[in-house]
Coordinates of C-alpha atoms in Angstrom, one line a residue:
M1 CA 20.4 47.7 -15.4
T2 CA 16.9 47.8 -13.7
V3 CA 15.7 46.3 -16.3
L4 CA 18.5 44.1 -16.4
A5 CA 17.6 43.4 -13.3
H6 CA 14.7 42.9 -13.0
R7 CA 14.7 40.1 -16.0
T8 CA 17.1 38.7 -13.3
T9 CA 14.8 38.0 -10.8
A10 CA 11.8 37.3 -13.6
S11 CA 14.1 33.9 -14.9
D12 CA 15.2 33.7 -10.8
S13 CA 11.6 33.5 -10.3
N14 CA 10.7 31.3 -12.3
D15 CA 13.2 28.7 -12.2
D16 CA 12.3 28.5 -8.2
L17 CA 8.5 28.1 -9.5
T18 CA 9.6 25.2 -12.1
R19 CA 11.5 23.4 -9.1
D20 CA 8.3 23.8 -6.5
A21 CA 6.6 21.8 -9.2
L22 CA 8.9 19.3 -10.1
A23 CA 9.5 18.8 -6.3
V24 CA 6.1 18.1 -5.3
L25 CA 5.8 15.6 -7.9
Q26 CA 6.5 11.2 -6.5
P27 CA 6.6 9.7 -10.8
G28 CA 7.4 6.3 -11.3
F29 CA 8.8 5.2 -14.4
E30 CA 9.2 2.1 -16.7
G31 CA 13.3 -0.8 -16.1
T32 CA 14.9 -1.3 -13.7
T33 CA 17.7 1.7 -14.0
A34 CA 17.3 4.6 -14.1
P35 CA 16.4 6.1 -18.1
A36 CA 17.9 8.8 -18.6
W37 CA 15.0 11.1 -18.6
L38 CA 14.1 10.7 -14.9
R39 CA 17.6 12.2 -14.0
R40 CA 18.0 14.6 -15.9
Q41 CA 14.7 16.1 -13.7
V42 CA 15.6 14.7 -11.1
A43 CA 19.2 17.0 -11.6
E44 CA 16.4 20.1 -12.7
G45 CA 14.6 19.7 -9.0
L46 CA 12.3 16.6 -9.4
T47 CA 12.9 15.5 -5.6
A48 CA 11.2 12.4 -5.4
V49 CA 10.5 9.0 -7.2
G50 CA 8.1 6.0 -7.2
L51 CA 9.1 2.5 -7.4
F52 CA 6.6 -0.2 -8.3
G53 CA 7.5 -4.0 -9.5
R54 CA 8.5 -3.7 -12.2
N55 CA 11.6 -1.6 -12.0
I56 CA 12.6 -4.6 -9.4
T57 CA 13.8 -7.7 -9.7
S58 CA 16.3 -8.6 -6.5
P59 CA 17.7 -6.1 -3.8
E60 CA 21.3 -6.2 -5.5
Q61 CA 19.0 -4.6 -8.5
L62 CA 17.4 -2.2 -6.8
A63 CA 20.1 -0.9 -4.4
A64 CA 22.0 -0.3 -8.1
L65 CA 19.0 1.6 -9.1
T66 CA 18.7 4.0 -6.1
A67 CA 22.7 4.5 -6.2
Q68 CA 22.1 5.5 -9.5
L69 CA 19.6 8.1 -8.4
R70 CA 21.1 9.6 -6.0
T71 CA 24.2 10.0 -8.2
E72 CA 21.7 12.8 -9.0
R73 CA 20.4 14.5 -5.8
D74 CA 21.9 13.0 -3.0
D75 CA 18.8 13.0 -0.5
V76 CA 16.2 12.0 -3.3
L77 CA 12.8 10.5 -2.0
V78 CA 12.3 7.0 -3.0
A79 CA 9.2 5.6 -2.3
I80 CA 7.4 2.5 -2.3
D81 CA 4.1 0.6 -1.9
E82 CA 5.9 -1.7 0.2
E83 CA 3.0 -3.2 2.8
G84 CA 4.0 -7.0 3.4
G85 CA 1.3 -9.2 2.8
D86 CA -0.6 -9.3 -0.3
V87 CA 0.6 -6.1 -1.1
T88 CA 4.4 -6.2 -2.0
R89 CA 6.8 -4.8 -4.9
L90 CA 10.5 -6.3 -2.4
E91 CA 8.8 -9.7 -3.5
V92 CA 6.5 -9.1 -6.1
R93 CA 7.8 -12.7 -8.2
G94 CA 7.4 -15.2 -4.9
G95 CA 5.7 -13.7 -2.9
S96 CA 6.3 -12.1 0.9
S97 CA 8.8 -12.9 3.6
F98 CA 6.2 -10.8 5.9
P99 CA 2.4 -11.4 6.5
G100 CA 0.8 -8.4 6.2
N101 CA -1.6 -6.2 8.3
L102 CA -4.6 -8.5 8.9
A103 CA -1.8 -11.3 10.2
L104 CA -0.7 -8.7 12.2
G105 CA -3.6 -8.0 14.0
A106 CA -4.6 -11.5 14.7
V107 CA -2.0 -12.8 16.5
D108 CA -2.5 -8.3 18.2
D109 CA 1.2 -8.6 19.9
V110 CA 2.3 -4.4 19.2
D111 CA 5.5 -6.1 19.5
L112 CA 5.8 -8.3 17.0
T113 CA 4.0 -5.9 14.8
R114 CA 6.7 -3.3 16.2
D115 CA 9.7 -5.8 15.4
V116 CA 7.5 -6.8 11.8
A117 CA 7.9 -3.5 10.6
R118 CA 11.7 -2.3 11.6
E119 CA 12.8 -5.5 9.4
L120 CA 10.9 -5.2 6.5
G121 CA 12.1 -0.9 6.9
R122 CA 16.1 -2.7 7.2
R123 CA 15.7 -4.1 3.9
L124 CA 14.0 -1.4 2.5
A125 CA 16.5 1.2 3.9
E126 CA 19.8 -1.3 3.0
C127 CA 18.8 -1.2 -0.8
G128 CA 18.0 2.4 -1.0
V129 CA 14.7 3.2 -0.2
N130 CA 13.2 6.0 2.4
L131 CA 9.9 6.8 2.3
N132 CA 7.2 3.4 2.4
W133 CA 3.7 3.7 1.2
A134 CA 2.7 2.2 4.6
P135 CA 1.5 1.4 6.7
S136 CA -3.3 1.1 6.4
A137 CA -4.4 2.7 9.6
D138 CA -8.2 2.0 7.6
V139 CA -10.9 0.5 10.6
N140 CA -12.1 -2.5 7.6
S141 CA -15.4 -2.2 9.1
N142 CA -17.1 -3.3 6.0
P143 CA -16.2 -6.8 5.1
D144 CA -17.0 -6.7 1.6
N145 CA -14.8 -3.9 1.1
P146 CA -13.4 -4.8 -2.6
V147 CA -9.7 -3.0 -2.0
I148 CA -8.9 -2.8 1.7
G149 CA -9.5 -6.7 3.5
V150 CA -5.6 -7.7 5.3
R151 CA -4.8 -4.4 4.5
S152 CA -6.1 -3.3 6.9
F153 CA -4.9 -4.7 11.0
G154 CA -8.6 -5.6 11.7
A155 CA -12.7 -4.1 12.1
D156 CA -12.0 -3.0 15.8
T157 CA -11.1 0.6 15.8
H158 CA -8.7 0.8 18.9
L159 CA -6.8 -3.0 17.9
T160 CA -5.9 -0.6 14.0
A161 CA -4.7 2.4 16.2
R162 CA -2.5 0.3 18.7
H163 CA -0.6 -1.3 15.7
T164 CA -0.8 1.4 13.6
A165 CA 1.9 3.2 16.2
A166 CA 3.5 0.2 17.0
Y167 CA 4.2 0.2 12.4
V168 CA 4.9 3.5 12.2
E169 CA 7.7 3.5 15.3
G170 CA 9.3 0.1 13.8
L171 CA 9.6 1.1 10.6
Q172 CA 11.2 4.6 10.7
A173 CA 13.6 3.4 13.7
A174 CA 15.2 1.1 11.0
G175 CA 15.5 5.1 9.2
V176 CA 12.2 4.6 6.6
A177 CA 9.7 7.1 6.4
A178 CA 6.2 6.0 7.2
C179 CA 3.1 6.8 4.9
T180 CA 0.3 6.5 7.2
K181 CA -2.9 5.6 4.5
H182 CA -5.9 6.0 3.6
F183 CA -6.9 9.3 5.3
P184 CA -8.9 10.3 7.4
G185 CA -10.3 6.4 6.1
H186 CA -11.2 3.7 3.5
G187 CA -12.4 0.8 5.2
D188 CA -16.2 1.2 5.2
T189 CA -15.9 1.1 1.5
N190 CA -18.0 -1.3 -1.1
V191 CA -15.9 0.7 -4.5
D192 CA -12.2 0.0 -5.5
S193 CA -11.2 4.1 -6.7
H194 CA -8.8 2.3 -8.7
H195 CA -12.5 2.5 -10.9
A196 CA -14.7 4.6 -9.3
L197 CA -15.2 6.9 -6.7
P198 CA -16.1 6.2 -3.4
R199 CA -18.6 7.1 -0.5
I200 CA -19.0 6.9 3.8
D201 CA -22.1 8.1 4.1
V202 CA -21.6 8.4 8.3
D203 CA -22.1 11.1 10.4
L204 CA -19.0 12.6 12.8
D205 CA -19.3 11.4 15.6
T206 CA -18.8 7.3 13.8
L207 CA -15.9 9.0 12.1
A208 CA -14.4 10.4 15.3
A209 CA -14.7 7.9 16.8
R210 CA -13.9 5.2 14.4
E211 CA -12.0 5.7 11.6
L212 CA -9.8 9.0 12.7
V213 CA -8.2 7.1 16.0
P214 CA -5.6 5.0 14.1
F215 CA -4.5 8.4 12.2
R216 CA -4.2 10.2 15.6
A217 CA -2.2 7.6 17.0
A218 CA -0.3 7.1 13.7
I219 CA 0.3 11.1 14.6
E220 CA 1.4 11.1 17.8
A221 CA 3.5 8.4 17.1
G222 CA 5.3 10.6 14.6
T223 CA 4.9 9.5 11.1
K224 CA 6.6 11.5 8.5
A225 CA 3.6 11.1 6.2
V226 CA 0.1 10.6 5.6
M227 CA -1.6 9.4 2.5
S228 CA -4.9 11.1 1.4
A229 CA -8.2 8.8 -0.2
H230 CA -10.6 9.5 -3.5
I231 CA -12.8 8.5 -1.2
L232 CA -16.3 11.1 -0.9
V233 CA -17.5 12.1 3.3
P234 CA -20.0 14.2 2.7
A235 CA -20.0 14.6 6.4
L236 CA -16.9 16.3 6.3
D237 CA -17.1 17.5 2.2
P238 CA -20.1 17.2 0.7
T239 CA -18.5 17.8 -3.4
R240 CA -14.8 17.0 -3.2
P241 CA -13.0 13.5 -2.9
A242 CA -10.6 13.6 0.5
T243 CA -7.4 14.2 -1.4
L244 CA -8.4 17.9 -2.7
S245 CA -10.7 18.7 -0.3
P246 CA -10.1 22.2 1.6
Q247 CA -12.0 20.6 4.5
I248 CA -10.3 17.5 5.1
L249 CA -6.5 18.1 4.6
T250 CA -6.2 21.5 5.5
G251 CA -9.3 22.2 8.1
L252 CA -9.0 18.6 10.3
L253 CA -5.9 16.9 9.1
R254 CA -3.7 20.1 9.6
K255 CA -6.3 22.0 12.2
E256 CA -7.7 19.9 14.0
L257 CA -5.9 16.9 14.6
G258 CA -2.8 18.7 14.4
Y259 CA -0.7 17.4 11.7
E260 CA 2.8 19.2 10.5
G261 CA 4.1 16.0 8.3
L262 CA 3.9 15.5 4.5
I263 CA 0.3 15.1 2.9
V264 CA 0.9 12.9 -0.4
T265 CA -1.9 11.7 -2.6
D266 CA -3.2 8.2 -3.5
G267 CA -2.1 7.6 -6.8
M268 CA -3.8 10.5 -8.9
E269 CA -3.9 8.1 -12.3
M270 CA -6.2 6.3 -10.2
H271 CA -10.4 6.2 -12.2
A272 CA -12.0 8.1 -8.6
I273 CA -9.8 11.0 -9.6
A274 CA -8.5 11.0 -13.8
G275 CA -12.2 9.6 -14.6
T276 CA -14.0 13.1 -13.2
Y277 CA -11.4 16.1 -12.6
G278 CA -8.6 14.6 -14.9
I279 CA -4.9 14.3 -13.8
E280 CA -3.6 17.8 -13.7
R281 CA -6.6 19.2 -12.4
G282 CA -7.1 17.1 -9.6
S283 CA -3.0 17.4 -8.7
V284 CA -3.7 21.7 -8.6
L285 CA -7.1 20.9 -6.8
A286 CA -5.0 18.9 -5.0
I287 CA -1.9 21.1 -3.8
A288 CA -4.5 23.6 -3.4
A289 CA -6.5 21.6 -1.0
G290 CA -3.0 21.1 1.3
A291 CA -2.0 17.6 -0.1
D292 CA 2.0 18.4 -0.4
A293 CA 3.1 15.5 -3.2
I294 CA 1.0 13.9 -6.2
C295 CA 2.1 9.8 -6.7
V296 CA 1.4 9.6 -10.1
G297 CA 3.6 6.8 -12.2
G298 CA 1.3 3.1 -10.9
G299 CA 0.0 3.2 -14.6
L300 CA 1.8 6.5 -15.6
A301 CA 5.2 6.1 -16.3
D302 CA 7.6 9.2 -18.7
E303 CA 8.7 12.5 -18.1
A304 CA 6.1 14.0 -20.8
T305 CA 3.3 13.0 -17.7
V306 CA 6.1 14.8 -15.1
L307 CA 6.3 17.6 -17.3
R308 CA 2.5 17.8 -18.2
L309 CA 2.0 18.4 -14.2
R310 CA 4.5 20.3 -13.7
D311 CA 3.7 23.0 -16.6
A312 CA -0.2 22.1 -15.0
L313 CA 0.8 23.8 -11.1
V314 CA 2.9 26.5 -12.9
T315 CA 0.5 27.5 -14.8
A316 CA -1.9 27.7 -11.9
V317 CA 0.2 29.7 -10.0
R318 CA 0.2 32.0 -12.9
E319 CA -3.2 32.4 -13.4
G320 CA -3.5 32.6 -9.8
S321 CA -6.0 29.8 -9.3
L322 CA -2.7 28.3 -6.7
P323 CA -1.5 30.5 -4.7
E324 CA 2.5 30.3 -5.5
E325 CA 3.1 30.5 -1.7
R326 CA 1.0 27.2 -1.1
L327 CA 3.1 25.6 -3.4
A328 CA 7.0 26.6 -2.1
E329 CA 4.5 25.4 1.2
A330 CA 4.1 22.3 0.3
A331 CA 7.7 21.4 -1.5
A332 CA 9.4 22.6 1.5
R333 CA 7.2 20.0 3.5
V334 CA 8.9 17.3 0.2
R335 CA 12.8 18.8 0.5
S336 CA 12.3 18.7 4.6
L337 CA 11.6 15.2 4.2
A338 CA 14.4 14.2 1.9
E339 CA 16.8 16.3 4.0
W340 CA 15.8 14.3 6.8
T341 CA 15.7 10.8 4.9
R342 CA 20.0 12.0 3.6
Q343 CA 20.3 12.9 8.0
V344 CA 19.2 9.4 9.0
R345 CA 21.2 7.7 6.3
R346 CA 24.3 9.9 7.4
G347 CA 23.8 8.6 10.9
A348 CA 23.9 6.1 13.0
R349 CA 22.9 2.7 12.5
P350 CA 19.2 1.8 12.5
E351 CA 17.6 0.4 16.3
G352 CA 17.7 -3.2 16.6
S353 CA 19.3 -5.9 14.8
S354 CA 18.5 -8.0 12.4
A355 CA 16.1 -10.8 12.7
P356 CA 15.5 -12.6 9.1
G357 CA 13.1 -15.3 10.7
I358 CA 10.9 -12.9 12.1
G359 CA 8.7 -12.8 8.9
L360 CA 7.4 -16.4 8.9
A361 CA 7.4 -16.7 12.8
A362 CA 4.8 -14.0 12.8
A363 CA 2.7 -15.8 9.9
R364 CA 2.7 -19.3 11.6
R365 CA 0.8 -17.3 14.9
A366 CA -1.4 -15.9 13.2
V367 CA -2.9 -19.1 11.6
V368 CA -5.9 -20.0 13.2
V369 CA -7.3 -24.1 12.7
T370 CA -10.6 -25.6 13.2
G371 CA -11.2 -29.5 14.0
S372 CA -7.8 -31.2 13.9
P373 CA -5.4 -33.2 11.4
Q374 CA -7.2 -35.8 13.0
A375 CA -10.6 -35.2 11.2
A376 CA -9.5 -35.2 8.2
A377 CA -8.7 -38.0 6.1
P378 CA -4.6 -39.2 5.9
V379 CA -2.8 -36.3 3.3
N380 CA -1.0 -38.4 1.3
A381 CA -0.1 -36.4 -2.0
P382 CA -3.3 -33.9 -1.9
Y383 CA -5.1 -32.4 -4.9
I384 CA -4.9 -28.1 -4.1
A385 CA -7.6 -26.4 -5.8
T386 CA -7.3 -22.9 -5.8
L387 CA -10.3 -20.9 -6.4
S388 CA -9.0 -17.7 -7.7
P389 CA -11.3 -14.4 -7.5
V390 CA -9.6 -11.4 -9.6
A391 CA -6.5 -10.0 -7.3
N392 CA -7.5 -5.8 -7.2
I393 CA -5.4 -3.5 -9.0
A394 CA -3.9 -2.3 -5.7
V395 CA -2.8 -6.6 -4.7
G396 CA -2.0 -6.4 -8.9
D397 CA -2.5 -10.3 -9.6
E398 CA 1.2 -11.3 -10.4
T399 CA 1.9 -11.7 -7.5
P400 CA 1.9 -15.6 -6.8
W401 CA -0.3 -16.6 -3.7
G402 CA -1.7 -19.9 -2.1
V403 CA -0.5 -22.4 -0.7
A404 CA 0.6 -25.5 -3.8
G405 CA 4.3 -24.9 -4.2
E406 CA 4.8 -25.1 -0.2
V407 CA 2.5 -28.0 0.2
S408 CA 4.5 -30.1 -2.7
A409 CA 8.0 -28.6 -0.8
L410 CA 6.7 -31.0 1.9
I411 CA 4.6 -33.3 0.3
P412 CA 5.9 -35.3 -2.7
G413 CA 3.5 -36.6 -5.0
T414 CA 1.4 -33.3 -5.0
E415 CA -1.1 -32.2 -7.3
S416 CA -2.4 -28.7 -7.9
G417 CA -5.0 -27.1 -10.4
V418 CA -5.9 -23.5 -10.5
Y419 CA -9.8 -22.5 -11.0
P420 CA -10.8 -18.9 -12.0
Q421 CA -14.4 -16.7 -11.6
G422 CA -17.1 -19.7 -12.0
S423 CA -15.5 -22.1 -11.5
T424 CA -17.5 -25.6 -9.8
A425 CA -16.3 -28.4 -7.5
A426 CA -17.6 -31.4 -10.5
E427 CA -14.6 -29.8 -12.2
V428 CA -12.0 -30.0 -9.5
L429 CA -13.7 -33.8 -8.2
A430 CA -12.8 -34.6 -12.2
A431 CA -8.6 -33.4 -11.8
A432 CA -8.7 -34.8 -7.9
G433 CA -9.8 -38.5 -7.8
N434 CA -9.4 -40.7 -5.5
R435 CA -6.4 -37.3 -3.5
T436 CA -8.0 -35.5 -0.6
V437 CA -8.8 -31.9 -2.2
V438 CA -7.1 -28.8 0.0
A439 CA -9.1 -25.5 -1.5
V440 CA -8.2 -23.0 -1.1
V441 CA -10.2 -19.8 -1.3
R442 CA -9.6 -15.9 -0.3
D443 CA -12.7 -13.8 0.6
A444 CA -15.3 -16.8 0.0
H445 CA -17.9 -14.4 1.4
R446 CA -17.5 -12.0 -1.3
H447 CA -17.8 -14.5 -3.6
P448 CA -20.7 -17.3 -3.9
W449 CA -19.5 -18.8 -7.0
M450 CA -16.5 -19.8 -4.7
T451 CA -18.9 -20.5 -2.0
E452 CA -21.5 -22.0 -4.2
A453 CA -17.9 -24.1 -4.8
L454 CA -16.4 -25.0 -1.3
D455 CA -19.9 -26.3 0.0
A456 CA -20.3 -29.4 -3.3
L457 CA -17.1 -30.2 -2.4
V458 CA -17.0 -30.5 1.2
A459 CA -20.3 -32.1 0.3
A460 CA -18.9 -34.3 -1.1
R461 CA -15.9 -35.2 0.2
P462 CA -15.8 -34.3 3.8
E463 CA -12.4 -34.9 4.2
T464 CA -11.1 -31.6 2.4
I465 CA -9.9 -29.1 3.4
V466 CA -10.3 -25.4 3.5
V467 CA -7.6 -22.9 3.6
E468 CA -8.9 -19.4 3.8
M469 CA -6.0 -16.7 3.0
G470 CA -8.2 -13.7 3.1
L471 CA -10.7 -12.5 5.5
P472 CA -12.0 -15.5 7.4
R473 CA -15.8 -14.2 7.9
A474 CA -17.6 -18.0 5.9
E475 CA -18.3 -20.5 8.3
P476 CA -16.3 -22.6 9.2
R477 CA -15.7 -25.4 6.3
G478 CA -14.6 -29.1 6.1
A479 CA -12.8 -31.7 7.8
L480 CA -10.1 -29.1 9.0
H481 CA -10.4 -24.8 8.3
I482 CA -7.1 -23.1 8.7
A483 CA -7.5 -19.2 8.1
T484 CA -3.9 -17.7 7.1
H485 CA -5.3 -13.5 8.1
G486 CA -3.1 -13.1 4.0
A487 CA -1.9 -14.5 1.4
A488 CA 1.3 -13.9 1.6
R489 CA 3.9 -15.9 0.6
V490 CA 4.3 -17.5 4.5
C491 CA 1.2 -17.9 5.0
G492 CA 1.2 -20.2 2.2
R493 CA 3.7 -21.7 4.2
A494 CA 2.3 -21.6 7.9
A495 CA -0.9 -23.4 6.1
A496 CA 1.4 -25.8 4.3
E497 CA 2.7 -26.5 7.6
V498 CA -0.5 -27.4 9.3
I499 CA -2.0 -29.5 6.0
A500 CA 1.4 -31.4 7.1
G501 CA 1.9 -32.1 9.8
V502 CA 5.5 -30.1 11.1

């Protein structure tokens, strides 16, 4: 009897350990319905699933997908990277109905930011999504940052802080948990962590006065989750990136800032981690450092990955490199957030009524025009030349951007062309003929070829109209310069209205 009881206890313990290891994972998958393996893992203890553009074709399809997952467990966390603006998964094929953070920061109306986030959250909740890996609280202090840029509310610390708090409040008022990112701040980097490990060489006083302020604001606003950054900050930890650093996740975020909610890692398949530590070891180190949930699935989206990570965590506990209590604590935080979302879904309706036109209204307010329509030649059937840089991975190259479609809808006879990196003004002028050129750019200050093309276009055609849909850092060019502060579909529409004079 004693042996049998001992075996039962050990078996129960092993089952609990396996369930805890599954609970801390946030994997992705392929397809627009839940594959059998995913449903099986959810039934066995997987508590969260990550969605990407590849999983979504329409709100109706998405609602059916999330309902399918909830047949396995009704408290499953369904997470998405829906920032609005340039980074959209809900509207990946058509462009977002909401401007991104930079546009909201340019308007600088916290009530508007709160209302936009609440409407975005309402749409997510209607589709069954209850955890949003947003907002970005990064202070974009480095204008050459290749991965944050318009995803930030701006370069001003306190502006970023107040809009981060408003966004968290709005999103969570709709019943969707916010995940404020990328702790301790990804704004002062010139390397994309999808490709390599960025490094921020600033002192502790600068970090406290700049990077940490928006995260403090988010914590005070009650953010349910915080996402770590794959960045090296030697002033905090000279050897390990934030995602793997006990000093940063436990010492700074937990103890110093007093944060008690869920800590989620950025995608572990990103090269900053996968290319240095590997995702199995990286996942173990992240949980040991204080993270509670492992985000994986942007590029790795199969059952084998889930089982590899589950087994790596279980083995680390059994070998003594990961305390069992730490894994259990992490799993408990995941389940606690899942229960919060379940209670919200079953409880009262989210605050506020729907505001379907708020995204376009916000995008219109964000537009800054230099010059005047009278300074340009009459715009009759213009030629839209989109000078297109390589998109960063967070944004993706599948989401359309620009103003060509929107201008065409307002001005009959409009023609357009897309010009990749290395294109010249001569190519644009040859295609444009006698038409007025509308040159559309994205972060022109970061791309010398784009700057050269713009200068040559304006020199040859002073009536050229320039639309900047990234950070408006370069000097305004052209008879009319339109800064949209982002490349969402509604930002393109707002610019088109200026060009068409409507």
